Amino acid sequence: MQLQGEIVKVIFTSTDTGYTVLDMKCEDSIFTVVGIFPPVSEGQNITVEGKLKKTQYGTQLSADKVAVSQPSKLTGIVKFLSSGLIHGIGPVTAEAIVNKYGVNSLEMMKYPVEIAKVKGVSLKKATEFCMNYVKLQKMQDSVIFLQKLGISINLALKIYKIYETKTEDNVRKNPYMLVDDIDGIGFATADRIAAELGIGRDSDYRICAAITYLLKDAAVRAGHNYLPEDELLSAALELLSLECEDAEERVRYNINDMVMLGDLVRYDTGEHIAILLKRNFNIERNIARNLLRLRQEAADFGADISYEVKKFETAAGFELHPNQAEAVREAIQNGVQIVTGGPGTGKTTIVKCILNLFKNLGQRVALCAPTGRAAKRLSQATGADAKTIHRMLDLDWKNGEGHFTYNEHTRLPLDVVIVDEVSMVDEFVFNALINALDRGCRLILVGDKDQLASVGAGNVLNDLIKCGEFPVSYLTHIYRQSETSKIVPNAHRINNGEMPEFDNRSDDFFFEERQTSEEICASTLALVTKRLPKFLNMKPADIQVLCPMKRSLAGTINLNRELQSAINPPSPKKKEFRYGDFTFREGDKVMQMQNNYQQEWSQTLGFRTERGTGVFNGDIGIIDSIDTQIMQFTVRFDDDKVAVYHFSDAEQISLAYAITIHKSQGSEFDAVVIALDANYMLQTRNLLYTAVTRAKNTVVISGSKSTVQRMVRNNETARRYSLLINLIAQEVAGGAYDR
């Protein structure tokens, strides 16, 4: 539906997102319109396209496209000029301009000399008014231009924030720059825009954009920091589908050109030629250099810690196992120390002991973890404050970009940093952390090397273990479990390539033989909604379902719909909204699906409220409230941070009654149901091992024994291309760092 008319009232607008609610007059009728708008004011004329929707506030038009034109009536011009959109012009000045120039007032706003003729307006002020007016016009024209190219107004506003008045020129010249600069625009979108603008398929801009896109996509999709040149070349030729005879030569030429210009790095690994983005190369090289620096700078305490260890053991009421005690001694002595072990091997005990010893030695110690859930769990286990890495580095958002307050220029005032769940840390975050560590600071990395690798690029923990340059403490002793507890023993059996025990005689580990996706789905629903809540005396929403896949009857998408319908059904008392294929409802369990460094949050701590920015991939919470009038919803996350989202941000959020095993990394849940429906590519040992080790008190596997058997036998893990090991060896060979 299309409407044309005058804005008579702007009810609500968000300067951050552009989300706006307004009334417009179309002929003799008033319509309420909602959507993402460029800055608009009463008196302006607009054309909107969208769908009529019935809400509790009446019928509203939800706008998909918006075109703004300037008012023609004198009253409208006054309203527009005095609306605040043109900084500096108030009602008195607006009236004066219109009194002098009438219906030509807006045309005169292009000429400072003419506006300076208005009584009370200096040439300096007139110049400022006109510059602001032209900038506003340019913005509105740019948004209209981008919408004509099929870009949503939401993305159009994002693009304008980056390029501002150069938006149209930049996009016309090289639409492929959008792939690099704008989140939410991929190669296919840029390719479509380029075709609209008549840019040839064999354009060098297009070829370079494809190369960059493939390298970035490899990082997001598979965690690769580089691609072998032959793989990159083959993928680029397939993506580009060039019809010219010299297609391969053209791609090679552009790769070479990008290397020469410093956009890409070519590196001989000895196995193949790696091609990677210069930024990624710098990150890995920086990690290598900083780790070796930390190893070299650590001061020797020259103290016998045996007495301190004995004090800790006496207070704890038990003796450390010999390999635990050795791990503690290594951590005290070394600048960089890695501690790795599976569930039940005493990693938390080690952390508590090391923390205690360093504090007794007068050292400033901090605990951190990659996610809010992992940090909260670390705090509960140690009794000490633990923060996310982002929070410890004090993430701040300025001028459209995220910045860490603590970095290579402003170092953390700490002597020791202990990082838990290191297997989850990607190279970008790890680089930011070690950049901020002061000279002589000790770094202790704790994690399970057999867990799934990080969601982001890199394979930090395993690379640091394999490089052989840093001491590693392997915790192998499994501490006594209850005779009826099988989670930990079965996790270790899986990790050792042995079948778990499926006798269902334990208190915490159960298996249900189910063959088909339909059977697994039905079993999972019954377990979560009826059987386990009675058996465990807990709410269904507190039982976490883990799935290898998203798309199957027993995948996260379908199970989330089914579980939502059973656990949190529609109710007149609960507001809801629809986004894409999903309905979100008050009380729903949800997960943040991507890092959002700009997302503001508040957290009540006793009598004070703390505020900050940054909500991260994997954070789980509950939708507290939904306001359908201003189209906002509030999520309360597990660490009690409260964040307010606009409906247009719902792409970042997913229902979380069922989540993928990959998304569960670093989390621990009281009760877990594993809906074990996995295609061949996902039938791996470390996927099953990771799923089982997410359960604290109870785990139930619903699936077939044959699937479990295939997963236990398959110890292959998808290779991640990383140069970290090579670059560490290169730095050591250069002689700048001693062993």
XYZ file of C-alpha atoms in Angstrom:
739
model
C 0.000 0.000 0.000
C 1.283 3.479 -0.845
C 0.326 6.707 0.932
C 1.227 10.295 0.117
C 0.683 13.209 2.439
C 1.925 15.663 5.050
C 3.410 14.796 8.429
C 1.128 16.347 11.032
C 2.765 14.918 14.163
C 5.982 13.058 15.008
C 4.943 10.925 17.997
C 8.265 9.186 18.635
C 11.664 8.929 17.001
C 14.920 7.234 17.975
C 18.044 9.116 16.994
C 20.049 5.872 17.299
C 18.015 3.614 15.043
C 15.749 5.979 13.083
C 12.676 4.120 14.324
C 9.769 6.582 14.108
C 6.055 6.726 14.852
C 4.177 9.576 13.157
C 0.759 10.715 12.005
C 0.366 11.802 8.391
C -2.560 13.427 6.652
C -3.526 11.777 3.392
C -6.359 13.655 1.725
C -8.941 13.916 4.535
C -7.719 10.954 6.608
C -5.075 10.618 9.319
C -2.846 7.526 9.250
C -0.368 6.370 11.867
C 2.846 5.205 10.209
C 5.689 3.298 11.903
C 9.103 2.275 10.622
C 12.701 3.330 10.094
C 12.848 6.915 8.801
C 15.530 9.460 8.030
C 15.157 12.561 10.230
C 11.743 14.099 9.457
C 9.601 16.862 10.888
C 6.038 18.059 10.984
C 5.152 19.932 7.817
C 7.240 17.759 5.488
C 5.611 15.728 2.744
C 6.269 11.992 2.578
C 5.459 9.021 0.393
C 5.443 5.676 2.202
C 4.996 2.089 1.065
C 4.160 -0.780 3.397
C 1.497 -2.972 4.915
C -1.449 -2.089 7.141
C -1.358 -3.931 10.467
C -3.848 -4.082 13.297
C -2.361 -3.383 16.723
C -3.732 -2.687 20.180
C -3.302 0.998 19.320
C -5.375 0.711 16.139
C -4.483 0.180 12.489
C -0.974 1.300 11.557
C 0.989 1.283 8.336
C 4.375 -0.394 8.735
C 6.607 1.395 6.219
C 9.157 -0.488 4.117
C 10.021 2.444 1.855
C 10.038 6.162 2.620
C 10.534 9.164 0.361
C 10.688 12.639 1.894
C 10.009 15.916 0.085
C 10.004 19.433 1.421
C 6.830 21.247 2.478
C 5.168 23.669 0.086
C 2.754 25.430 2.457
C 4.013 28.375 4.503
C 2.913 26.830 7.801
C 4.665 23.595 6.889
C 7.886 25.426 5.986
C 7.889 27.196 9.359
C 7.337 23.898 11.192
C 10.117 22.234 9.206
C 12.671 25.037 9.705
C 11.968 25.258 13.441
C 11.769 21.489 14.041
C 15.335 21.183 15.296
C 16.496 19.221 12.264
C 18.414 22.285 11.088
C 20.587 23.073 14.068
C 20.401 26.661 15.275
C 17.092 27.715 13.721
C 14.296 28.273 16.246
C 10.687 29.403 15.782
C 11.525 33.151 15.682
C 14.226 32.782 13.022
C 12.058 30.370 11.029
C 9.193 32.906 11.000
C 11.603 35.664 9.932
C 12.969 33.604 7.020
C 9.461 32.694 5.797
C 8.237 36.285 6.203
C 11.046 37.454 3.914
C 11.093 34.703 1.273
C 7.676 33.026 1.537
C 7.326 29.821 -0.516
C 10.896 30.313 -1.832
C 12.379 30.061 1.674
C 13.797 26.566 1.247
C 15.377 27.480 -2.084
C 17.081 30.414 -0.378
C 18.471 28.038 2.282
C 21.149 27.074 -0.240
C 22.573 30.597 -0.258
C 24.090 31.959 2.984
C 24.309 35.485 1.556
C 20.532 35.557 1.056
C 19.757 34.154 4.531
C 22.110 36.760 6.025
C 19.678 39.418 4.721
C 17.083 38.183 7.237
C 16.882 40.486 10.233
C 18.919 39.206 13.183
C 20.928 36.622 11.183
C 24.666 37.193 10.731
C 26.596 35.826 7.757
C 28.361 33.365 10.081
C 25.024 32.081 11.393
C 23.530 32.009 7.903
C 26.453 29.901 6.670
C 25.924 27.442 9.536
C 22.157 27.228 8.859
C 22.675 26.623 5.154
C 25.359 23.986 5.657
C 23.091 22.072 8.034
C 20.167 22.364 5.620
C 22.189 21.097 2.649
C 23.540 18.210 4.737
C 19.991 17.208 5.729
C 18.877 17.410 2.098
C 21.831 15.313 1.050
C 20.933 12.680 3.624
C 17.327 12.445 2.540
C 18.332 12.342 -1.145
C 20.910 9.630 -0.404
C 18.338 7.489 1.395
C 15.938 7.795 -1.537
C 18.769 6.930 -3.977
C 19.692 3.821 -1.977
C 16.079 2.688 -1.656
C 15.746 2.820 -5.443
C 18.618 0.327 -5.565
C 16.604 -2.081 -3.415
C 18.347 -1.275 -0.122
C 16.127 -1.170 2.958
C 15.854 2.156 4.718
C 17.472 0.622 7.793
C 20.581 -0.304 5.806
C 20.407 2.975 3.900
C 20.732 4.915 7.158
C 23.690 2.710 8.198
C 25.367 3.451 4.881
C 24.803 7.187 5.239
C 26.307 7.186 8.736
C 29.542 5.833 7.223
C 29.799 7.851 4.002
C 27.625 10.895 4.833
C 27.493 13.403 1.960
C 29.703 11.179 -0.226
C 27.185 8.323 -0.103
C 25.829 8.558 -3.643
C 29.241 9.250 -5.202
C 30.883 6.333 -3.382
C 28.150 3.842 -4.189
C 27.980 4.859 -7.840
C 31.750 4.580 -8.213
C 32.252 1.306 -6.341
C 29.247 -0.366 -4.689
C 31.508 -3.241 -3.678
C 33.033 -1.079 -0.966
C 29.773 -1.688 0.917
C 30.887 -5.290 1.560
C 33.888 -4.040 3.543
C 32.284 -1.110 5.267
C 28.696 -2.038 6.129
C 27.539 -4.870 8.396
C 24.611 -6.605 6.767
C 25.705 -6.190 3.139
C 27.328 -9.176 1.491
C 28.792 -9.760 -1.935
C 25.465 -10.811 -3.498
C 23.788 -7.546 -2.463
C 26.693 -5.433 -3.703
C 26.695 -7.427 -6.946
C 23.010 -6.709 -7.507
C 23.523 -2.990 -6.853
C 26.483 -2.938 -9.243
C 24.361 -4.523 -11.967
C 21.682 -1.862 -11.382
C 24.340 0.819 -11.836
C 25.726 -0.780 -15.001
C 29.096 -1.882 -13.587
C 30.587 -4.757 -15.618
C 30.918 -8.283 -14.251
C 34.627 -8.274 -15.092
C 35.277 -5.043 -13.174
C 38.421 -5.086 -11.013
C 36.293 -3.639 -8.209
C 34.090 -6.734 -8.437
C 36.992 -9.179 -8.476
C 38.717 -7.518 -5.496
C 35.450 -7.450 -3.556
C 34.928 -11.162 -4.197
C 38.424 -11.959 -2.885
C 37.870 -9.905 0.267
C 34.409 -11.370 0.801
C 35.654 -14.957 0.507
C 38.396 -14.369 3.086
C 35.957 -12.741 5.508
C 33.329 -15.422 4.926
C 35.894 -18.159 5.586
C 36.582 -16.565 8.983
C 32.900 -16.324 9.916
C 31.785 -19.657 8.485
C 34.754 -21.900 9.291
C 37.066 -19.917 11.602
C 39.863 -19.642 9.025
C 42.359 -16.815 9.345
C 43.607 -17.403 5.796
C 42.914 -19.516 2.725
C 45.471 -21.393 0.624
C 45.915 -19.444 -2.598
C 44.660 -22.292 -4.804
C 41.493 -22.668 -2.686
C 40.902 -18.912 -2.781
C 41.418 -18.816 -6.548
C 39.004 -21.699 -7.124
C 36.342 -20.191 -4.834
C 36.689 -16.761 -6.485
C 36.257 -18.182 -9.988
C 33.124 -20.033 -8.865
C 31.664 -16.955 -7.140
C 32.434 -14.542 -9.964
C 31.353 -16.798 -12.881
C 33.401 -14.716 -15.301
C 32.802 -15.511 -18.952
C 36.091 -14.124 -20.274
C 38.833 -16.544 -21.374
C 41.449 -15.005 -19.092
C 39.286 -15.268 -15.939
C 41.903 -17.110 -13.870
C 44.606 -14.678 -14.962
C 42.390 -11.709 -14.024
C 41.797 -13.098 -10.514
C 45.504 -13.849 -10.005
C 46.369 -10.352 -11.198
C 43.991 -8.787 -8.665
C 45.297 -10.953 -5.826
C 48.836 -9.848 -6.683
C 47.717 -6.236 -6.937
C 46.031 -6.384 -3.514
C 49.224 -7.883 -2.044
C 51.290 -5.085 -3.598
C 48.908 -2.444 -2.224
C 49.091 -3.972 1.272
C 45.462 -5.089 1.460
C 46.472 -8.764 1.478
C 49.477 -10.740 2.707
C 51.006 -13.719 0.895
C 52.794 -16.134 3.252
C 54.583 -19.409 2.484
C 53.689 -21.888 5.243
C 55.914 -24.614 3.791
C 52.769 -26.608 3.004
C 51.083 -24.092 0.740
C 50.887 -20.369 -0.029
C 48.515 -18.604 2.354
C 46.555 -15.484 1.387
C 45.056 -13.430 4.191
C 43.791 -9.964 4.942
C 46.515 -7.661 6.234
C 44.479 -6.993 9.379
C 44.322 -10.715 10.177
C 48.055 -11.116 9.598
C 48.797 -8.215 11.925
C 46.578 -9.730 14.634
C 48.344 -13.110 14.545
C 51.815 -11.572 14.380
C 50.933 -9.301 17.288
C 49.687 -12.266 19.350
C 52.963 -14.105 18.680
C 55.125 -11.134 19.651
C 53.166 -10.242 22.774
C 53.084 -13.793 24.113
C 56.832 -14.130 23.677
C 57.266 -10.722 25.313
C 55.208 -11.815 28.315
C 57.173 -15.046 28.578
C 60.452 -13.151 28.602
C 59.496 -10.293 30.939
C 58.084 -12.327 33.840
C 60.123 -11.712 36.982
C 61.291 -14.647 39.089
C 59.681 -14.513 42.525
C 62.571 -16.515 43.965
C 60.242 -17.809 46.644
C 59.411 -21.300 47.820
C 55.639 -21.571 47.565
C 55.391 -24.938 49.321
C 54.269 -23.286 52.562
C 51.573 -21.283 50.782
C 50.333 -24.421 49.011
C 50.122 -26.252 52.350
C 48.118 -23.361 53.824
C 45.692 -23.564 50.926
C 45.339 -27.339 51.276
C 44.683 -27.035 55.010
C 42.020 -24.386 54.457
C 40.440 -26.388 51.608
C 40.501 -29.650 53.557
C 42.262 -31.754 50.897
C 45.641 -32.238 49.244
C 46.338 -31.280 45.647
C 47.061 -34.123 43.267
C 50.757 -34.131 42.182
C 49.978 -32.869 38.671
C 47.764 -30.141 40.185
C 50.586 -29.070 42.494
C 52.974 -29.041 39.545
C 50.534 -26.881 37.569
C 50.443 -24.378 40.449
C 54.256 -24.205 40.626
C 54.486 -23.711 36.850
C 51.895 -20.923 36.935
C 53.816 -19.077 39.644
C 57.118 -19.368 37.798
C 56.193 -18.702 34.157
C 55.146 -15.604 32.293
C 52.693 -17.591 30.163
C 51.200 -20.840 31.455
C 48.561 -23.114 29.914
C 46.416 -25.401 32.078
C 44.202 -27.870 30.232
C 42.003 -30.751 31.313
C 38.565 -32.249 30.910
C 35.608 -32.143 33.328
C 36.284 -33.257 36.885
C 40.068 -32.845 36.625
C 40.249 -29.907 39.033
C 40.728 -26.874 36.788
C 38.662 -24.720 39.139
C 40.658 -25.913 42.148
C 43.852 -24.919 40.352
C 42.450 -21.454 39.626
C 41.414 -20.976 43.271
C 44.840 -22.059 44.515
C 46.764 -19.883 42.047
C 44.523 -16.920 42.859
C 45.108 -17.421 46.589
C 48.891 -17.735 46.212
C 49.312 -14.679 44.027
C 47.218 -12.554 46.377
C 49.359 -13.722 49.317
C 52.411 -12.685 47.296
C 50.953 -9.180 47.016
C 50.091 -9.471 43.337
C 47.171 -7.746 41.623
C 45.143 -10.579 40.059
C 42.108 -10.564 37.741
C 39.863 -13.387 36.555
C 38.101 -13.245 33.186
C 36.278 -15.401 30.646
C 34.993 -14.927 27.087
C 31.257 -14.820 27.899
C 29.009 -13.492 30.634
C 27.799 -16.990 31.513
C 31.364 -18.318 31.788
C 32.447 -15.331 33.888
C 29.474 -15.736 36.216
C 30.228 -19.445 36.618
C 33.891 -18.653 37.367
C 32.838 -16.131 40.044
C 30.518 -18.656 41.687
C 33.173 -21.380 41.631
C 36.035 -19.266 43.029
C 34.182 -16.773 45.205
C 36.138 -13.988 43.473
C 35.010 -11.347 41.009
C 35.319 -12.458 37.379
C 34.518 -10.342 34.340
C 34.121 -10.901 30.642
C 37.231 -10.004 28.669
C 35.337 -7.156 27.003
C 34.268 -5.738 30.349
C 37.739 -6.064 31.876
C 39.187 -4.130 28.929
C 36.359 -1.581 29.363
C 34.702 -1.581 25.974
C 33.560 1.900 25.002
C 31.678 3.000 21.908
C 32.656 6.324 20.370
C 32.269 7.864 16.931
C 30.592 4.749 15.561
C 33.378 2.383 16.599
C 34.111 0.220 19.613
C 37.269 1.018 21.582
C 38.875 -0.712 24.522
C 39.928 1.726 27.224
C 42.766 -0.646 28.118
C 45.045 -1.324 25.181
C 48.699 -1.138 24.091
C 48.803 2.523 25.136
C 46.889 2.243 28.425
C 47.769 -1.065 30.067
C 45.753 -2.909 32.700
C 47.101 -2.224 36.221
C 47.529 -5.946 36.908
C 50.295 -8.398 37.735
C 48.420 -11.599 36.866
C 45.520 -12.346 34.517
C 43.778 -15.729 34.602
C 41.568 -16.543 31.606
C 39.086 -19.407 31.845
C 37.400 -21.222 28.916
C 40.209 -20.208 26.550
C 39.017 -22.631 23.870
C 36.185 -20.144 23.223
C 38.430 -17.118 22.676
C 38.860 -15.989 19.093
C 41.987 -14.243 17.836
C 40.458 -10.767 17.736
C 39.508 -10.796 21.431
C 42.700 -12.589 22.490
C 44.797 -9.992 20.680
C 42.942 -7.167 22.415
C 43.567 -8.831 25.783
C 47.293 -9.418 25.488
C 47.790 -5.969 23.955
C 46.572 -4.558 27.263
C 48.824 -6.628 29.553
C 51.558 -4.606 31.217
C 55.243 -5.448 31.222
C 55.944 -8.379 33.526
C 52.276 -9.379 33.782
C 51.705 -13.118 34.029
C 49.102 -14.762 31.801
C 47.487 -18.058 32.836
C 45.246 -19.721 30.252
C 42.792 -22.370 31.449
C 40.615 -24.497 29.208
C 39.727 -27.848 27.714
C 41.689 -28.482 24.517
C 39.141 -31.078 23.380
C 36.193 -28.685 23.314
C 34.953 -27.214 20.051
C 37.039 -24.351 18.727
C 35.903 -20.741 19.087
C 32.983 -19.408 17.066
C 35.241 -16.622 15.757
C 38.394 -17.032 13.692
C 41.439 -18.869 14.991
C 42.229 -21.823 17.221
C 44.129 -20.071 19.991
C 44.320 -22.701 22.733
C 45.292 -25.611 20.497
C 47.756 -23.514 18.492
C 49.515 -22.375 21.670
C 49.726 -25.950 22.924
C 51.009 -27.307 19.597
C 53.618 -24.579 19.039
C 55.734 -26.000 21.898
C 56.935 -22.610 23.117
C 54.818 -22.304 26.260
C 54.616 -24.666 29.243
C 51.434 -26.758 29.390
C 50.035 -28.469 32.485
C 47.830 -31.424 31.551
C 45.311 -32.330 34.251
C 44.480 -35.966 33.745
C 43.441 -37.251 37.156
C 39.653 -37.518 37.505
C 38.531 -36.880 41.060
C 36.190 -39.308 42.735
C 32.599 -38.969 41.606
C 29.514 -40.407 43.217
C 29.143 -44.053 42.225
C 25.777 -43.204 40.692
C 27.122 -40.171 38.764
C 28.084 -40.834 35.154
C 28.332 -37.436 33.426
C 32.065 -36.965 34.008
C 33.119 -40.614 33.483
C 31.053 -40.857 30.304
C 32.432 -37.555 29.010
C 35.946 -38.938 29.414
C 34.956 -42.229 27.796
C 33.655 -40.304 24.783
C 36.828 -38.214 24.654
C 38.944 -41.390 24.766
C 37.034 -42.925 21.870
C 34.949 -45.292 24.010
C 31.184 -45.674 24.062
C 29.470 -44.138 27.113
C 27.595 -46.440 29.472
C 23.917 -46.543 28.538
C 22.464 -48.646 31.362
C 20.345 -45.719 32.689
C 21.197 -46.753 36.249
C 22.912 -43.490 37.149
C 21.383 -40.443 38.780
C 22.458 -38.014 36.078
C 23.165 -39.660 32.682
C 20.344 -41.141 30.595
C 19.865 -42.334 27.038
C 16.684 -42.733 24.997
C 16.934 -44.828 21.834
C 15.214 -42.906 19.046
C 15.852 -43.469 15.346
C 14.151 -40.793 13.258
C 13.999 -37.008 13.430
C 10.299 -37.267 14.245
C 10.965 -39.632 17.145
C 13.820 -37.489 18.510
C 11.625 -34.377 18.301
C 8.717 -36.036 20.123
C 11.012 -37.491 22.787
C 12.705 -34.130 23.384
C 9.391 -32.312 23.785
C 8.123 -34.905 26.259
C 11.351 -34.816 28.262
C 11.442 -31.019 28.544
C 7.777 -30.277 29.102
C 6.605 -33.241 31.220
C 9.026 -35.912 32.341
C 12.142 -34.050 33.501
C 10.325 -31.196 35.295
C 8.640 -33.784 37.524
C 11.784 -35.872 37.986
C 14.081 -32.893 38.677
C 11.523 -30.541 40.259
C 12.478 -27.694 37.930
C 10.801 -25.473 35.358
C 10.763 -26.618 31.717
C 12.412 -23.336 30.606
C 15.404 -24.136 32.848
C 16.101 -27.355 30.932
C 18.392 -26.577 28.023
C 18.005 -28.428 24.724
C 21.177 -28.774 22.625
C 21.124 -29.715 18.947
C 23.867 -30.402 16.412
C 21.787 -28.823 13.639
C 19.382 -25.980 13.009
C 17.342 -27.454 10.181
C 15.556 -30.728 10.825
C 12.481 -31.698 12.793
C 14.843 -32.169 15.742
C 16.866 -29.042 14.969
C 16.810 -25.751 16.846
C 14.389 -23.937 14.521
C 11.539 -26.446 14.786
C 12.174 -27.348 18.437
C 12.143 -23.672 19.427
C 8.713 -23.252 17.850
C 7.374 -26.390 19.512
C 8.894 -25.630 22.919
C 7.744 -22.014 22.843
C 4.202 -23.177 22.089
C 4.309 -25.608 25.023
C 6.276 -23.590 27.597
C 5.234 -20.003 26.799
C 2.017 -20.138 24.756
C 0.078 -17.071 23.538
C -1.853 -15.261 26.243
C -3.927 -12.063 26.421
C -1.646 -11.103 29.329
C 1.523 -11.357 27.232
C 2.451 -8.988 24.438
C 4.214 -10.361 21.388
C 5.537 -9.316 17.993
C 6.500 -11.121 14.834
C 9.852 -10.759 13.108
C 10.528 -12.784 9.977
C 9.390 -16.347 10.580
C 9.400 -16.089 14.373
C 7.096 -14.716 17.052
C 8.710 -13.256 20.162
C 6.642 -13.115 23.351
C 7.078 -11.737 26.846
C 8.661 -14.470 28.952
C 10.490 -16.060 26.026
C 13.996 -17.434 26.524
C 16.274 -15.819 23.934
C 19.917 -15.696 22.887
C 22.051 -12.917 21.384
C 23.316 -14.319 18.066
C 26.060 -11.818 17.234
C 28.376 -9.386 18.965
C 26.780 -5.952 19.250
C 29.344 -3.576 20.682
C 26.914 -0.622 20.511
C 24.030 -2.195 22.425
C 23.474 -0.253 25.629
C 22.654 -2.042 28.881
C 22.037 -1.253 32.524
C 22.694 -3.380 35.577
C 21.428 -2.770 39.093
C 24.075 -3.546 41.712
C 22.640 -2.989 45.163
C 21.725 0.692 45.400
C 23.536 1.806 42.257
C 22.957 1.286 38.549
C 25.850 0.583 36.234
C 25.575 1.352 32.518
C 27.647 0.226 29.584
C 27.655 -1.022 26.007
C 28.175 -4.425 24.454
C 26.049 -7.572 24.313
C 27.768 -10.632 22.941
C 27.232 -13.729 20.861
C 25.861 -16.508 23.077
C 24.419 -14.352 25.890
C 21.098 -15.839 27.081
C 18.211 -13.970 28.676
C 14.446 -13.558 29.030
C 12.204 -11.046 27.262
C 10.957 -8.974 30.186
C 8.602 -6.677 28.331
C 7.395 -5.649 24.872
C 6.069 -2.216 23.911
C 4.236 -2.550 20.603
C 3.522 1.185 20.404
C 7.142 2.282 20.159
C 8.184 -1.192 18.922
C 10.748 -1.965 21.618
C 11.441 -5.024 23.759
C 13.552 -5.494 26.867
C 15.802 -8.483 27.526
C 17.155 -9.378 30.957
C 20.300 -11.444 30.513
C 21.645 -14.093 32.904
C 24.105 -11.656 34.456
C 21.158 -9.296 35.196
C 22.119 -6.831 32.478
C 19.019 -5.286 30.943
C 19.091 -4.218 27.282
C 16.387 -2.458 25.263
C 16.038 -3.422 21.591
C 13.952 -2.058 18.754
C 11.898 -4.551 16.770
C 14.223 -3.903 13.821
C 17.099 -5.313 15.935
C 15.325 -8.648 16.385
C 17.550 -10.177 13.695
C 20.218 -10.303 16.431
C 17.993 -12.384 18.719
C 16.863 -16.009 18.530
C 14.624 -18.142 20.692
C 16.852 -20.179 23.023
C 14.736 -23.056 24.334
C 16.917 -25.067 21.944
C 20.386 -23.904 20.876
C 23.152 -25.422 18.798
C 25.972 -27.212 20.573
C 28.386 -24.675 19.070
C 26.466 -21.835 20.740
C 26.568 -23.623 24.102
C 30.358 -23.336 24.426
C 31.488 -21.949 27.761
C 28.066 -22.434 29.309
C 26.954 -24.829 31.994
C 23.325 -25.830 32.530
C 21.766 -27.759 35.413
C 19.933 -30.064 33.009
C 20.590 -30.725 29.325
C 18.663 -32.683 26.709
C 20.711 -33.497 23.620
C 18.502 -33.961 20.543
C 21.079 -36.027 18.674
C 19.946 -35.666 15.076
C 23.113 -34.930 13.088
C 24.111 -35.162 9.462
C 27.346 -36.915 8.511
C 29.460 -33.742 8.611
C 28.473 -33.071 12.229
C 28.979 -36.582 13.565
C 32.236 -35.839 15.373
C 33.590 -36.817 18.770
C 34.319 -33.310 20.013
C 30.762 -32.169 19.199
C 29.259 -34.927 21.364
C 31.896 -34.394 24.070
C 31.162 -30.651 24.178
C 27.414 -31.289 24.461
C 27.735 -33.766 27.344
C 30.138 -31.520 29.279
C 27.636 -28.633 29.225
C 25.502 -30.488 31.798
C 26.115 -29.878 35.480
C 23.605 -32.240 37.107
C 21.625 -34.103 34.442
C 22.043 -35.021 30.774
C 19.692 -36.998 28.557
C 20.634 -38.032 25.021
C 17.761 -38.683 22.646
C 18.981 -40.417 19.499
C 20.330 -43.678 18.161
C 23.248 -45.675 19.527
C 24.571 -46.000 15.990
C 24.843 -42.194 15.737
C 26.630 -42.037 19.085
C 28.980 -44.806 17.948
C 29.861 -42.990 14.706
C 30.529 -39.769 16.622
C 32.701 -41.491 19.229
C 34.774 -43.155 16.480
C 35.203 -39.978 14.446
C 38.029 -37.977 16.016
C 38.554 -35.835 12.948
C 38.024 -32.122 13.447
C 37.618 -29.575 10.710
C 40.956 -27.936 10.047
C 41.280 -24.243 10.765
C 43.786 -22.304 8.714
C 45.906 -20.192 11.051
C 49.454 -18.792 10.880
C 49.885 -18.415 14.637
C 52.187 -21.418 15.048
C 54.270 -20.329 12.032
C 54.565 -16.745 13.268
C 55.566 -17.791 16.796
C 58.309 -20.004 15.308
C 59.401 -17.164 13.018
C 59.681 -14.707 15.924
C 61.686 -17.208 17.989
C 63.979 -17.959 15.041
C 64.572 -14.230 14.679
C 66.348 -14.323 18.028
C 64.516 -11.465 19.690
C 63.005 -13.701 22.354
C 64.736 -16.204 24.623
C 63.221 -19.518 25.595
